[in-house]
XYZ file of C-alpha atoms in Angstrom:
226
model
C -35.970 106.379 -39.462
C -36.762 108.889 -42.303
C -39.504 106.988 -45.137
C -37.510 109.551 -47.801
C -34.241 108.017 -46.532
C -35.448 104.325 -48.164
C -37.137 105.675 -51.472
C -35.021 104.393 -54.548
C -34.862 106.632 -57.998
C -37.555 105.400 -59.575
C -39.505 105.865 -56.474
C -40.387 102.773 -54.873
C -39.230 101.817 -51.272
C -35.752 100.227 -50.670
C -35.409 96.625 -48.594
C -32.665 96.647 -45.911
C -31.055 93.268 -45.866
C -30.156 91.508 -42.418
C -26.230 90.671 -41.561
C -26.408 86.666 -42.791
C -22.463 86.504 -41.786
C -23.209 87.402 -38.654
C -25.683 84.893 -37.400
C -23.657 82.194 -39.194
C -19.888 83.216 -37.375
C -22.381 82.159 -34.641
C -22.619 78.577 -35.495
C -19.154 77.696 -36.323
C -17.990 77.543 -32.404
C -21.136 74.760 -32.605
C -19.915 73.002 -35.415
C -16.135 72.651 -34.510
C -17.025 71.041 -31.138
C -19.967 68.651 -33.157
C -16.532 67.124 -35.565
C -14.676 67.394 -32.478
C -17.028 64.805 -30.083
C -17.746 62.857 -33.336
C -14.145 62.216 -34.739
C -13.460 61.022 -30.996
C -16.312 58.334 -30.852
C -14.569 57.365 -33.632
C -10.726 57.224 -32.576
C -13.187 55.718 -29.671
C -14.552 52.547 -32.021
C -12.060 52.005 -33.897
C -9.442 50.569 -31.066
C -12.242 49.386 -28.862
C -10.729 45.764 -28.640
C -13.134 42.606 -30.066
C -14.983 40.037 -27.453
C -13.245 37.209 -27.932
C -13.944 34.029 -30.587
C -14.982 31.025 -28.156
C -15.270 27.678 -29.818
C -17.655 25.125 -28.477
C -16.038 22.047 -28.919
C -18.191 18.414 -27.914
C -18.385 17.235 -25.000
C -15.876 13.850 -24.482
C -18.081 10.662 -24.717
C -17.899 8.511 -21.078
C -15.207 6.397 -20.473
C -13.464 8.328 -23.641
C -9.827 10.188 -22.132
C -9.399 13.870 -23.727
C -5.959 13.352 -25.902
C -5.139 16.358 -24.110
C -5.750 14.223 -20.619
C -3.948 11.643 -22.149
C -0.631 13.192 -23.345
C -0.917 15.210 -19.842
C -1.066 12.060 -17.617
C 1.090 10.212 -19.090
C 4.986 9.826 -17.630
C 7.786 12.133 -18.779
C 10.331 8.964 -17.983
C 10.224 5.567 -18.093
C 9.999 4.808 -14.076
C 12.423 2.306 -12.616
C 11.995 -1.265 -11.893
C 11.221 -1.943 -8.285
C 13.806 -3.551 -5.897
C 13.401 -6.480 -4.122
C 12.778 -6.150 -0.537
C 15.546 -7.438 1.230
C 14.908 -10.586 2.758
C 16.244 -12.419 6.214
C 18.387 -15.182 5.378
C 16.933 -16.950 7.732
C 12.762 -16.448 6.495
C 14.220 -17.375 3.259
C 15.544 -20.322 4.217
C 12.379 -20.739 6.801
C 10.111 -19.993 3.651
C 11.985 -22.042 0.907
C 11.654 -25.674 3.218
C 8.241 -25.164 4.757
C 6.475 -27.002 2.425
C 7.061 -30.604 4.031
C 6.079 -32.478 0.596
C 8.438 -35.677 1.165
C 7.514 -36.117 4.501
C 3.800 -36.142 3.771
C 4.824 -38.304 0.688
C 6.581 -40.802 3.264
C 4.002 -40.989 5.909
C 0.762 -41.053 3.213
C 2.834 -44.201 2.108
C 3.396 -45.568 5.526
C -0.209 -45.541 6.130
C -1.456 -46.888 2.649
C 0.686 -49.836 3.193
C -0.759 -50.975 6.754
C 2.189 -53.106 7.348
C 4.274 -52.628 10.384
C 6.585 -49.639 10.152
C 9.490 -49.459 11.380
C 10.292 -45.937 13.543
C 13.527 -46.127 13.639
C 13.830 -45.678 10.800
C 11.240 -43.255 9.950
C 13.657 -41.280 12.714
C 16.644 -42.377 10.804
C 14.580 -40.019 7.549
C 13.847 -37.440 10.378
C 17.558 -36.739 10.695
C 18.584 -36.450 7.138
C 15.359 -34.085 7.282
C 16.937 -31.695 10.034
C 20.371 -32.205 8.033
C 18.921 -31.074 5.345
C 17.849 -27.578 6.519
C 14.036 -29.438 5.216
C 12.655 -28.466 9.065
C 9.203 -28.497 8.103
C 9.845 -32.425 7.222
C 11.679 -33.034 9.619
C 9.304 -32.245 12.067
C 6.534 -34.226 10.307
C 8.521 -37.436 10.622
C 9.633 -36.456 14.515
C 6.122 -36.003 15.548
C 4.753 -38.919 13.484
C 7.056 -41.377 15.344
C 7.051 -39.802 18.317
C 3.340 -40.142 18.960
C 4.204 -44.237 17.612
C 5.668 -43.742 21.446
C 9.011 -43.566 19.663
C 10.998 -42.655 22.910
C 14.104 -41.077 20.888
C 11.935 -38.874 18.414
C 9.640 -37.636 21.860
C 13.285 -36.560 23.606
C 13.706 -34.539 19.792
C 10.454 -32.964 19.975
C 10.429 -31.884 23.622
C 13.663 -30.320 23.376
C 12.494 -28.121 20.658
C 9.575 -26.745 22.871
C 12.111 -26.757 26.169
C 12.888 -22.657 26.207
C 16.578 -23.645 27.255
C 17.154 -25.987 23.982
C 14.866 -24.232 21.718
C 16.714 -22.752 18.860
C 15.147 -21.195 15.585
C 18.125 -22.721 13.778
C 16.723 -26.495 14.230
C 12.569 -26.049 15.333
C 9.994 -24.837 12.819
C 8.432 -23.025 16.246
C 8.553 -19.420 16.202
C 8.862 -19.973 20.414
C 8.869 -22.476 23.537
C 6.157 -23.592 24.952
C 6.432 -25.064 28.599
C 3.821 -27.534 28.173
C 4.470 -29.406 25.024
C 7.959 -29.746 26.416
C 6.602 -31.437 29.172
C 4.789 -33.210 27.111
C 6.574 -34.855 25.466
C 9.676 -35.349 27.752
C 7.400 -37.259 30.023
C 6.681 -39.809 26.860
C 9.658 -39.958 26.075
C 10.336 -41.410 29.366
C 7.941 -43.782 29.456
C 8.781 -44.985 26.170
C 12.140 -45.786 28.491
C 14.945 -42.256 27.464
C 16.795 -42.169 30.695
C 17.862 -38.872 29.734
C 14.229 -37.741 29.611
C 13.567 -38.229 33.240
C 16.087 -35.763 34.364
C 15.300 -33.083 31.434
C 12.061 -33.402 33.165
C 13.800 -32.487 36.962
C 15.524 -30.057 35.683
C 11.788 -28.600 33.917
C 10.281 -29.097 37.389
C 12.571 -26.668 39.168
C 12.295 -23.985 35.906
C 8.943 -24.214 35.965
C 8.933 -23.589 39.663
C 10.992 -19.922 39.163
C 8.747 -19.032 36.815
C 5.771 -19.457 38.513
C 7.570 -17.652 41.243
C 8.086 -15.361 39.553
C 4.874 -14.463 38.330
C 4.606 -16.160 35.343
C 1.175 -17.390 34.364
C 1.971 -20.597 32.023
C 4.388 -22.131 34.244
C 1.662 -21.550 37.530
C -1.342 -23.491 34.963
C 1.068 -26.004 34.267
C 2.006 -26.871 37.694
C -1.583 -27.514 38.719
C -1.194 -30.531 35.626
C 2.363 -31.150 36.795
C 2.118 -35.022 37.682
């Protein structure tokens, strides 16, 4: 550049101005990008979900159920009453007569009086109890009389235990017993009951057959038979 060209009219020098507008134009894209970033951050932060607020409940004291659990545990409907279990007629009858209270009272009075006991009357009362299906009372009086050598009472006891005559309708025993049948038939026979001797002979035949078939109870009874 020629120095003469820069001189002013007053003889001084003129200072050449730099292009400011061109520098500002170069910064404009960066400013726009920065604004876009700031705007996106503002949108993101404004739409971010706030964390849920957790309210801490106090601990339930020991032995106290929370109200919610009590409501949940309550039944939604009233339960129907339990139906009574069906009871067989025979079992109900035996349970009803099982006490034997009346027979025990009679025996207690007879023992307390210490007088001569009329065992025929005891046997008759046992028969009445049997007719009334009071089987325990009947059995107790039969037994009381049979132990005192009453032939008819001993005969009744023997048939209660005899497999050929045993019946749950007339006996409190659940099953027959060969040994008990033999015992009471013998006592009835010794007391003078003629039928008891015939029953003993018949029982002997049946016991021998049972022993032959391997019945252990029959084998043991034959060893004691006299």
